[in-house]
Amino acid sequence: MRDALTGTRIRDRRVMAGTKQSALAREIGISASYLNLIEHNRRRIGGKLLLDIAAALGVEPAALTTGAEAAMIATLREAGSGAAMAEGELDRAEDFVGRFPGWADALALAHRKLAGLEHTVEVLSDRLAHDPEVAASVHEVLSTAAAIRSTASILAGDKDLPEEWRDRFHANIDADSRRLADSSKALVGFLDPETGEAAHTGSPQEDVEAFLEAHNYVFDAIEAGEADIAQIVKDAPELTSVAARYIAQGVLQRMGVDSAKVSLPALRGGLDDVGLDPTALAARFRVSVACILRRLISMPDLGVGLVVADRAGSLLFRKGVEGFTLPRFGAGCPLWPLFQAFGAPGQVLFQRVRMPSREEGLFDCFATAEPVGYVDVNTPPLLQSTMLIVPVSAPEDAAGPSPFHVGPACRICPAQQCQSRREPSILSEGF
């Protein structure tokens, strides 16, 4: 069966060619009324009639059966899925685009804007709740405003104040008002860095993430075993603080150790043989599963994410993947396999999870905890847990184990009935 938007494309091509509907109908041997039904997607066509119309318009038949509406249809189906629309209704998205292209475009645009606003709310609410820089900036603004208010009250209330003291209070108000202006400008910069009104305010971990993303998590010199890690860190424009350079150096050193154990060409060969099976790959290369999980993020075509945490719940490393929201500050969801792995060090956990969002993304998570550093007598081992996040995108892959519902972080998780909730969410169910 031909694409239901073929008529729309025929009409567009005819108008572009400057051909009247009646003239085209005569040329291909049908009535103008029948062609009108075709152009309004009321009649599906194919075979000889489609070939005759294509020849009369001077285009390839394929140009009339495929087009740029595919992206709009996909967006509308995504919007319908988010609204829990029945499958039968979702299948009518193509007809809707064909009959009401203007409304379809408006609805698709609204859906994309809503997705952007949802992301903005998540990021800003998480930052307001956990970012120490924002907290310090807000405190500075409030304390400066209070100081100005206090000084102004003295000036307004005491009419007999000596001139010398009045001048001092005026000078204090002037200095505090300048301070308030600077603090307010900095606060705007924290919440909206694109304004350019404040210096870069990313955390050291965000700087490291930007640095790694700029290199696609692959460093040729490190892979070849010829890297001067200290020099790489020193030359990185993204690493703007001592803390960021310290973190980046640790990440690159670990990357160098891992690459010496498992090269990327060898890992690619292993993936071709056994697939994305971390335990099988670890056995093949005789390394820890955590090492394999870390190496997999250096293969950008896989599109996987990675999180590393310590037993205090701090996220030491983050490589995000679309749909799986990672908190920018604070701990993540305690239901992640990442944290469950601490209960059984050395064991590899697998869990298919569902992250709450309009798209209800599915992800396969592999997690394991391992000791790091040196082990000493009567000293508890330092453990780090590593979790690989693999998107489940193909429909045929979705028929696996029942997914376990997790969240990003309590503050931006809409699931209200959750025993692990630590604080109220600013979102509601179904957001």
Short mmCIF file of C-alpha atoms in Angstrom, two decimals:
data_model
loop_
_atom_site.label_atom_id
_atom_site.label_comp_id
_atom_site.label_asym_id
_atom_site.label_seq_id
_atom_site.Cartn_x
_atom_site.Cartn_y
_atom_site.Cartn_z
CA MET A 1 0.00 0.00 0.00
CA ARG A 2 1.29 3.45 -0.97
CA ASP A 3 2.10 6.20 1.48
CA ALA A 4 -1.09 8.07 2.44
CA LEU A 5 0.63 11.40 1.73
CA THR A 6 1.20 10.71 -1.97
CA GLY A 7 -1.69 13.02 -2.89
CA THR A 8 -0.19 15.91 -0.96
CA ARG A 9 3.09 15.49 -2.82
CA ILE A 10 1.31 15.31 -6.17
CA ARG A 11 -0.45 18.59 -5.38
CA ASP A 12 2.79 20.25 -4.27
CA ARG A 13 4.61 19.12 -7.41
CA ARG A 14 1.77 20.28 -9.66
CA VAL A 15 1.67 23.72 -8.05
CA MET A 16 5.46 24.02 -8.33
CA ALA A 17 5.22 23.17 -12.03
CA GLY A 18 2.46 25.74 -12.55
CA THR A 19 0.07 23.14 -13.95
CA LYS A 20 -3.67 23.43 -13.44
CA GLN A 21 -5.51 20.52 -11.89
CA SER A 22 -7.81 20.17 -14.91
CA ALA A 23 -4.88 20.17 -17.34
CA LEU A 24 -3.05 17.44 -15.42
CA ALA A 25 -6.25 15.37 -15.20
CA ARG A 26 -6.75 15.58 -18.99
CA GLU A 27 -3.16 14.60 -19.68
CA ILE A 28 -3.33 11.43 -17.56
CA GLY A 29 -6.86 10.54 -18.66
CA ILE A 30 -8.90 10.95 -15.47
CA SER A 31 -11.51 13.44 -14.32
CA ALA A 32 -10.54 16.59 -12.46
CA SER A 33 -12.80 15.60 -9.55
CA TYR A 34 -11.02 12.25 -9.18
CA LEU A 35 -7.63 13.99 -9.25
CA ASN A 36 -8.92 16.36 -6.58
CA LEU A 37 -9.76 13.37 -4.35
CA ILE A 38 -6.27 11.97 -4.94
CA GLU A 39 -4.59 15.27 -4.09
CA HIS A 40 -6.53 15.46 -0.83
CA ASN A 41 -5.45 11.92 0.09
CA ARG A 42 -9.00 10.60 -0.25
CA ARG A 43 -7.95 7.99 -2.83
CA ARG A 44 -4.83 5.87 -2.73
CA ILE A 45 -3.08 5.24 -6.04
CA GLY A 46 -0.36 3.07 -7.45
CA GLY A 47 0.73 1.18 -10.54
CA LYS A 48 0.19 2.75 -13.97
CA LEU A 49 -1.71 5.81 -12.70
CA LEU A 50 1.15 6.75 -10.37
CA LEU A 51 3.65 6.29 -13.22
CA ASP A 52 1.53 8.45 -15.57
CA ILE A 53 1.27 11.27 -13.00
CA ALA A 54 5.02 11.14 -12.32
CA ALA A 55 5.76 11.28 -16.04
CA ALA A 56 3.36 14.21 -16.56
CA LEU A 57 5.00 16.12 -13.70
CA GLY A 58 8.51 15.18 -14.79
CA VAL A 59 9.55 13.54 -11.52
CA GLU A 60 10.57 10.08 -10.39
CA PRO A 61 7.68 7.98 -8.95
CA ALA A 62 9.65 7.59 -5.70
CA ALA A 63 9.49 11.37 -5.20
CA LEU A 64 5.71 11.05 -4.89
CA THR A 65 5.66 8.09 -2.51
CA THR A 66 8.30 9.23 0.00
CA GLY A 67 8.95 12.63 1.48
CA ALA A 68 10.06 14.80 4.37
CA GLU A 69 6.83 14.20 6.33
CA ALA A 70 8.33 11.10 7.93
CA ALA A 71 9.92 13.15 10.72
CA MET A 72 6.62 14.91 11.45
CA ILE A 73 4.75 11.61 11.52
CA ALA A 74 7.33 10.17 13.91
CA THR A 75 6.96 13.23 16.17
CA LEU A 76 3.17 12.92 16.21
CA ARG A 77 3.38 9.20 17.00
CA GLU A 78 5.77 10.05 19.84
CA ALA A 79 3.30 12.64 21.16
CA GLY A 80 0.46 10.12 20.91
CA SER A 81 2.46 7.44 22.71
CA GLY A 82 3.20 9.89 25.52
CA ALA A 83 -0.55 10.50 25.86
CA ALA A 84 -1.21 6.73 26.06
CA MET A 85 -3.09 6.82 22.76
CA ALA A 86 -4.34 3.51 21.35
CA GLU A 87 -2.26 1.87 18.62
CA GLY A 88 -5.10 2.25 16.15
CA GLU A 89 -5.10 6.00 16.66
CA LEU A 90 -1.33 6.17 16.33
CA ASP A 91 -1.60 4.53 12.90
CA ARG A 92 -3.79 7.44 11.76
CA ALA A 93 -0.99 10.00 12.21
CA GLU A 94 -0.13 9.75 8.52
CA ASP A 95 -3.71 10.50 7.45
CA PHE A 96 -3.81 13.45 9.87
CA VAL A 97 -0.64 14.93 8.34
CA GLY A 98 -2.06 14.47 4.88
CA ARG A 99 -5.45 16.04 5.56
CA PHE A 100 -4.42 18.77 8.01
CA PRO A 101 -0.72 19.57 7.39
CA GLY A 102 -0.93 22.95 9.14
CA TRP A 103 -2.45 21.57 12.33
CA ALA A 104 -0.04 18.61 12.22
CA ASP A 105 2.94 20.96 11.99
CA ALA A 106 1.61 23.05 14.88
CA LEU A 107 1.06 19.97 17.05
CA ALA A 108 4.52 18.60 16.27
CA LEU A 109 6.06 21.98 17.11
CA ALA A 110 4.16 22.11 20.42
CA HIS A 111 5.35 18.61 21.30
CA ARG A 112 8.99 19.54 20.63
CA LYS A 113 8.63 22.72 22.71
CA LEU A 114 7.08 20.75 25.56
CA ALA A 115 10.00 18.30 25.50
CA GLY A 116 12.43 21.21 25.67
CA LEU A 117 10.57 22.84 28.54
CA GLU A 118 10.45 19.58 30.47
CA HIS A 119 14.20 19.25 30.14
CA THR A 120 14.69 22.86 31.27
CA VAL A 121 12.51 22.32 34.34
CA GLU A 122 14.43 19.19 35.29
CA VAL A 123 17.82 20.90 34.93
CA LEU A 124 16.87 24.11 36.74
CA SER A 125 15.02 22.40 39.59
CA ASP A 126 17.90 20.02 40.13
CA ARG A 127 20.33 22.92 40.13
CA LEU A 128 18.25 25.02 42.50
CA ALA A 129 17.99 22.08 44.89
CA HIS A 130 21.59 20.93 44.90
CA ASP A 131 24.03 23.37 43.30
CA PRO A 132 26.23 24.87 46.05
CA GLU A 133 27.20 27.76 43.75
CA VAL A 134 23.57 28.78 43.33
CA ALA A 135 22.94 28.44 47.06
CA ALA A 136 25.92 30.69 47.83
CA SER A 137 24.81 33.21 45.21
CA VAL A 138 21.24 33.35 46.53
CA HIS A 139 22.57 33.78 50.08
CA GLU A 140 24.79 36.65 48.90
CA VAL A 141 21.87 38.40 47.19
CA LEU A 142 19.60 38.05 50.23
CA SER A 143 22.20 39.11 52.78
CA THR A 144 23.20 42.16 50.72
CA ALA A 145 19.56 43.19 50.28
CA ALA A 146 19.06 42.86 54.04
CA ALA A 147 22.10 45.06 54.70
CA ILE A 148 20.81 47.77 52.36
CA ARG A 149 17.36 47.60 53.98
CA SER A 150 18.85 47.93 57.46
CA THR A 151 21.01 50.93 56.54
CA ALA A 152 18.12 52.64 54.76
CA SER A 153 15.92 52.16 57.85
CA ILE A 154 18.47 53.94 60.04
CA LEU A 155 18.73 56.85 57.62
CA ALA A 156 14.96 57.17 57.33
CA GLY A 157 14.26 56.79 61.04
CA ASP A 158 16.91 59.00 62.64
CA LYS A 159 16.48 62.60 61.45
CA ASP A 160 19.15 63.91 63.86
CA LEU A 161 21.95 61.69 62.59
CA PRO A 162 25.29 63.58 62.44
CA GLU A 163 26.37 64.47 58.91
CA GLU A 164 29.54 62.38 59.26
CA TRP A 165 27.56 59.24 60.07
CA ARG A 166 24.99 60.02 57.37
CA ASP A 167 27.80 60.16 54.80
CA ARG A 168 29.12 56.81 56.03
CA PHE A 169 25.71 55.19 55.71
CA HIS A 170 25.30 56.62 52.23
CA ALA A 171 28.70 55.16 51.28
CA ASN A 172 27.65 51.79 52.73
CA ILE A 173 24.44 51.81 50.68
CA ASP A 174 26.43 52.64 47.56
CA ALA A 175 28.91 49.81 48.17
CA ASP A 176 26.20 47.30 49.09
CA SER A 177 24.09 48.22 46.05
CA ARG A 178 27.08 47.59 43.77
CA ARG A 179 27.63 44.29 45.52
CA LEU A 180 23.96 43.41 45.06
CA ALA A 181 24.15 44.20 41.34
CA ASP A 182 27.21 41.96 40.93
CA SER A 183 25.61 39.15 42.94
CA SER A 184 22.39 39.36 40.93
CA LYS A 185 24.32 39.27 37.67
CA ALA A 186 26.22 36.20 38.87
CA LEU A 187 22.97 34.49 39.87
CA VAL A 188 21.53 35.10 36.40
CA GLY A 189 24.70 33.61 34.95
CA PHE A 190 24.38 30.51 37.11
CA LEU A 191 20.84 29.89 35.91
CA ASP A 192 21.41 30.94 32.30
CA PRO A 193 25.07 30.75 31.24
CA GLU A 194 24.17 31.73 27.65
CA THR A 195 23.48 35.32 28.72
CA GLY A 196 27.21 35.89 29.01
CA GLU A 197 26.67 38.05 32.08
CA ALA A 198 28.77 35.87 34.33
CA ALA A 199 31.87 33.76 34.07
CA HIS A 200 31.70 30.04 33.50
CA THR A 201 29.98 28.43 36.49
CA GLY A 202 30.10 24.73 35.69
CA SER A 203 31.20 22.37 38.42
CA PRO A 204 34.58 20.62 38.09
CA GLN A 205 32.79 17.40 37.14
CA GLU A 206 30.85 19.21 34.40
CA ASP A 207 34.12 20.61 33.06
CA VAL A 208 35.57 17.10 32.93
CA GLU A 209 32.46 15.82 31.14
CA ALA A 210 32.75 18.61 28.55
CA PHE A 211 36.44 17.75 28.08
CA LEU A 212 35.73 14.05 27.53
CA GLU A 213 32.79 14.75 25.21
CA ALA A 214 34.98 17.04 23.11
CA HIS A 215 37.26 14.03 22.51
CA ASN A 216 34.35 11.57 22.14
CA TYR A 217 35.81 9.63 25.09
CA VAL A 218 38.69 8.45 22.88
CA PHE A 219 42.31 9.64 23.11
CA ASP A 220 44.52 8.20 20.38
CA ALA A 221 47.72 8.86 22.29
CA ILE A 222 46.40 7.01 25.35
CA GLU A 223 45.23 4.10 23.18
CA ALA A 224 48.72 3.92 21.68
CA GLY A 225 50.35 4.04 25.13
CA GLU A 226 52.29 7.19 24.24
CA ALA A 227 50.30 9.85 26.08
CA ASP A 228 51.65 12.51 28.40
CA ILE A 229 48.53 12.71 30.53
CA ALA A 230 49.71 15.70 32.52
CA GLN A 231 50.26 17.65 29.30
CA ILE A 232 46.86 16.64 27.87
CA VAL A 233 45.20 17.92 31.04
CA LYS A 234 47.26 21.13 31.04
CA ASP A 235 46.36 21.92 27.41
CA ALA A 236 42.60 21.25 27.78
CA PRO A 237 40.64 24.54 27.55
CA GLU A 238 37.59 22.92 29.19
CA LEU A 239 39.44 22.25 32.46
CA THR A 240 39.25 25.64 34.13
CA SER A 241 39.99 24.75 37.75
CA VAL A 242 42.46 22.79 39.83
CA ALA A 243 39.69 20.40 40.89
CA ALA A 244 38.66 19.73 37.27
CA ARG A 245 42.25 19.01 36.25
CA TYR A 246 42.68 16.69 39.22
CA ILE A 247 39.54 14.71 38.34
CA ALA A 248 40.44 14.58 34.64
CA GLN A 249 43.93 13.28 35.40
CA GLY A 250 42.47 10.42 37.44
CA VAL A 251 40.00 9.54 34.67
CA LEU A 252 42.72 9.53 31.98
CA GLN A 253 45.09 7.47 34.12
CA ARG A 254 42.41 4.83 34.60
CA MET A 255 41.63 4.98 30.88
CA GLY A 256 45.30 4.31 30.17
CA VAL A 257 45.38 1.29 32.49
CA ASP A 258 42.20 -0.11 30.94
CA SER A 259 43.39 0.44 27.35
CA ALA A 260 46.61 -1.45 28.10
CA LYS A 261 44.48 -4.43 29.13
CA VAL A 262 41.90 -4.27 26.32
CA SER A 263 42.59 -2.36 23.10
CA LEU A 264 39.69 -0.90 21.14
CA PRO A 265 40.34 -3.08 18.02
CA ALA A 266 40.35 -6.18 20.22
CA LEU A 267 37.18 -5.05 21.98
CA ARG A 268 35.51 -4.47 18.60
CA GLY A 269 36.40 -8.03 17.61
CA GLY A 270 34.98 -9.32 20.87
CA LEU A 271 31.72 -7.45 20.31
CA ASP A 272 31.44 -8.95 16.83
CA ASP A 273 31.89 -12.44 18.28
CA VAL A 274 29.85 -12.42 21.50
CA GLY A 275 27.79 -9.22 21.27
CA LEU A 276 27.25 -6.71 24.07
CA ASP A 277 27.73 -9.24 26.87
CA PRO A 278 30.03 -7.72 29.54
CA THR A 279 30.61 -10.99 31.40
CA ALA A 280 31.55 -12.87 28.22
CA LEU A 281 33.85 -10.04 27.16
CA ALA A 282 35.49 -9.95 30.61
CA ALA A 283 36.13 -13.71 30.43
CA ARG A 284 37.49 -13.39 26.89
CA PHE A 285 40.06 -10.73 27.87
CA ARG A 286 40.60 -11.97 31.46
CA VAL A 287 39.80 -8.60 33.03
CA SER A 288 37.19 -7.39 35.48
CA VAL A 289 33.67 -6.66 34.29
CA ALA A 290 34.09 -3.06 35.50
CA CYS A 291 37.05 -2.68 33.13
CA ILE A 292 34.89 -3.82 30.20
CA LEU A 293 32.09 -1.46 31.18
CA ARG A 294 34.51 1.47 31.24
CA ARG A 295 36.03 0.52 27.89
CA LEU A 296 32.66 0.32 26.13
CA ILE A 297 32.06 4.08 26.46
CA SER A 298 35.09 4.68 24.21
CA MET A 299 33.10 3.19 21.32
CA PRO A 300 30.76 6.09 20.38
CA ASP A 301 28.74 4.04 17.89
CA LEU A 302 27.34 1.93 20.75
CA GLY A 303 25.53 4.94 22.25
CA VAL A 304 25.86 3.70 25.85
CA GLY A 305 26.15 5.60 29.12
CA LEU A 306 28.16 4.97 32.27
CA VAL A 307 27.95 5.94 35.94
CA VAL A 308 30.52 5.30 38.67
CA ALA A 309 29.73 5.87 42.36
CA ASP A 310 31.33 5.33 45.73
CA ARG A 311 29.64 3.92 48.84
CA ALA A 312 28.75 7.42 50.02
CA GLY A 313 26.43 7.69 47.03
CA SER A 314 28.50 10.32 45.23
CA LEU A 315 28.54 10.05 41.43
CA LEU A 316 32.24 10.08 40.57
CA PHE A 317 31.82 9.72 36.82
CA ARG A 318 28.87 10.30 34.49
CA LYS A 319 28.40 9.73 30.79
CA GLY A 320 24.78 10.33 30.02
CA VAL A 321 22.58 8.70 27.42
CA GLU A 322 19.42 10.26 26.01
CA GLY A 323 16.34 9.44 28.06
CA PHE A 324 18.21 8.33 31.20
CA THR A 325 18.35 11.46 33.34
CA LEU A 326 21.44 11.77 35.53
CA PRO A 327 21.32 14.34 38.37
CA ARG A 328 23.83 17.14 37.96
CA PHE A 329 24.26 17.45 41.71
CA GLY A 330 23.63 15.09 44.58
CA ALA A 331 22.95 11.37 44.52
CA GLY A 332 20.86 9.44 42.05
CA CYS A 333 17.95 7.07 42.57
CA PRO A 334 18.70 4.40 45.22
CA LEU A 335 16.78 1.89 43.07
CA TRP A 336 19.46 1.95 40.37
CA PRO A 337 21.41 -1.35 40.10
CA LEU A 338 24.48 0.88 40.56
CA PHE A 339 23.77 1.08 44.30
CA GLN A 340 22.40 -2.43 44.69
CA ALA A 341 25.76 -3.79 43.52
CA PHE A 342 27.40 -2.56 46.73
CA GLY A 343 25.52 -5.32 48.57
CA ALA A 344 27.34 -8.04 46.63
CA PRO A 345 30.83 -6.91 45.57
CA GLY A 346 32.14 -8.86 42.60
CA GLN A 347 28.68 -9.97 41.47
CA VAL A 348 27.39 -8.67 38.14
CA LEU A 349 23.80 -7.42 38.25
CA PHE A 350 21.55 -7.04 35.23
CA GLN A 351 18.25 -5.17 35.27
CA ARG A 352 16.02 -3.77 32.57
CA VAL A 353 14.72 -0.46 33.88
CA ARG A 354 12.15 2.10 32.82
CA MET A 355 12.88 5.77 33.37
CA PRO A 356 9.77 7.96 33.92
CA SER A 357 9.22 10.41 31.09
CA ARG A 358 6.73 11.01 28.34
CA GLU A 359 8.65 8.51 26.18
CA GLU A 360 9.02 5.96 29.01
CA GLY A 361 12.51 4.94 27.88
CA LEU A 362 13.75 1.38 28.42
CA PHE A 363 17.36 0.65 29.36
CA ASP A 364 19.41 -2.44 30.09
CA CYS A 365 21.72 -1.80 33.05
CA PHE A 366 24.79 -3.86 33.97
CA ALA A 367 26.32 -3.05 37.36
CA THR A 368 29.15 -4.40 39.48
CA ALA A 369 31.10 -3.21 42.53
CA GLU A 370 34.81 -3.79 42.99
CA PRO A 371 37.46 -2.72 45.52
CA VAL A 372 39.83 0.06 44.53
CA GLY A 373 43.18 1.07 45.94
CA TYR A 374 45.19 -1.00 48.39
CA VAL A 375 43.72 -3.58 50.77
CA ASP A 376 45.03 -3.52 54.33
CA VAL A 377 44.45 -5.73 57.36
CA ASN A 378 41.34 -4.87 59.40
CA THR A 379 40.58 -2.01 57.00
CA PRO A 380 37.30 -2.02 55.11
CA PRO A 381 37.88 -2.02 51.36
CA LEU A 382 37.13 1.06 49.33
CA LEU A 383 34.43 0.07 46.86
CA GLN A 384 33.32 1.70 43.65
CA SER A 385 30.28 0.61 41.69
CA THR A 386 30.12 0.89 37.91
CA MET A 387 26.92 0.76 35.84
CA LEU A 388 26.61 0.57 32.06
CA ILE A 389 23.39 2.01 30.57
CA VAL A 390 22.28 0.52 27.24
CA PRO A 391 19.19 1.99 25.52
CA VAL A 392 16.59 -0.55 24.37
CA SER A 393 15.34 1.00 21.17
CA ALA A 394 14.40 -1.75 18.68
CA PRO A 395 10.83 -3.06 19.18
CA GLU A 396 11.97 -6.65 18.93
CA ASP A 397 14.38 -6.07 21.82
CA ALA A 398 11.60 -4.82 24.10
CA ALA A 399 10.16 -8.31 24.52
CA GLY A 400 12.59 -9.18 27.31
CA PRO A 401 12.37 -9.17 31.10
CA SER A 402 9.76 -6.98 32.76
CA PRO A 403 11.29 -3.55 33.38
CA PHE A 404 11.86 -2.24 36.88
CA HIS A 405 10.75 1.36 37.42
CA VAL A 406 13.48 3.71 38.62
CA GLY A 407 13.87 7.49 38.64
CA PRO A 408 16.52 10.15 38.06
CA ALA A 409 16.61 11.73 41.54
CA CYS A 410 13.80 12.33 44.03
CA ARG A 411 13.55 16.05 43.35
CA ILE A 412 12.73 15.55 39.65
CA CYS A 413 11.05 12.13 39.79
CA PRO A 414 7.25 12.12 39.31
CA ALA A 415 6.68 8.72 40.98
CA GLN A 416 4.81 9.59 44.19
CA GLN A 417 4.24 6.10 45.59
CA CYS A 418 7.87 5.15 46.17
CA GLN A 419 9.28 3.79 49.42
CA SER A 420 12.75 5.12 48.63
CA ARG A 421 11.63 8.75 48.25
CA ARG A 422 13.81 11.11 50.30
CA GLU A 423 12.22 14.45 49.45
CA PRO A 424 9.09 15.70 47.67
CA SER A 425 9.18 16.11 43.91
CA ILE A 426 8.35 19.29 42.06
CA LEU A 427 6.80 17.15 39.30
CA SER A 428 3.55 15.21 39.26
CA GLU A 429 2.64 11.78 37.93
CA GLY A 430 2.46 11.72 34.15
CA PHE A 431 4.60 14.83 33.61
#
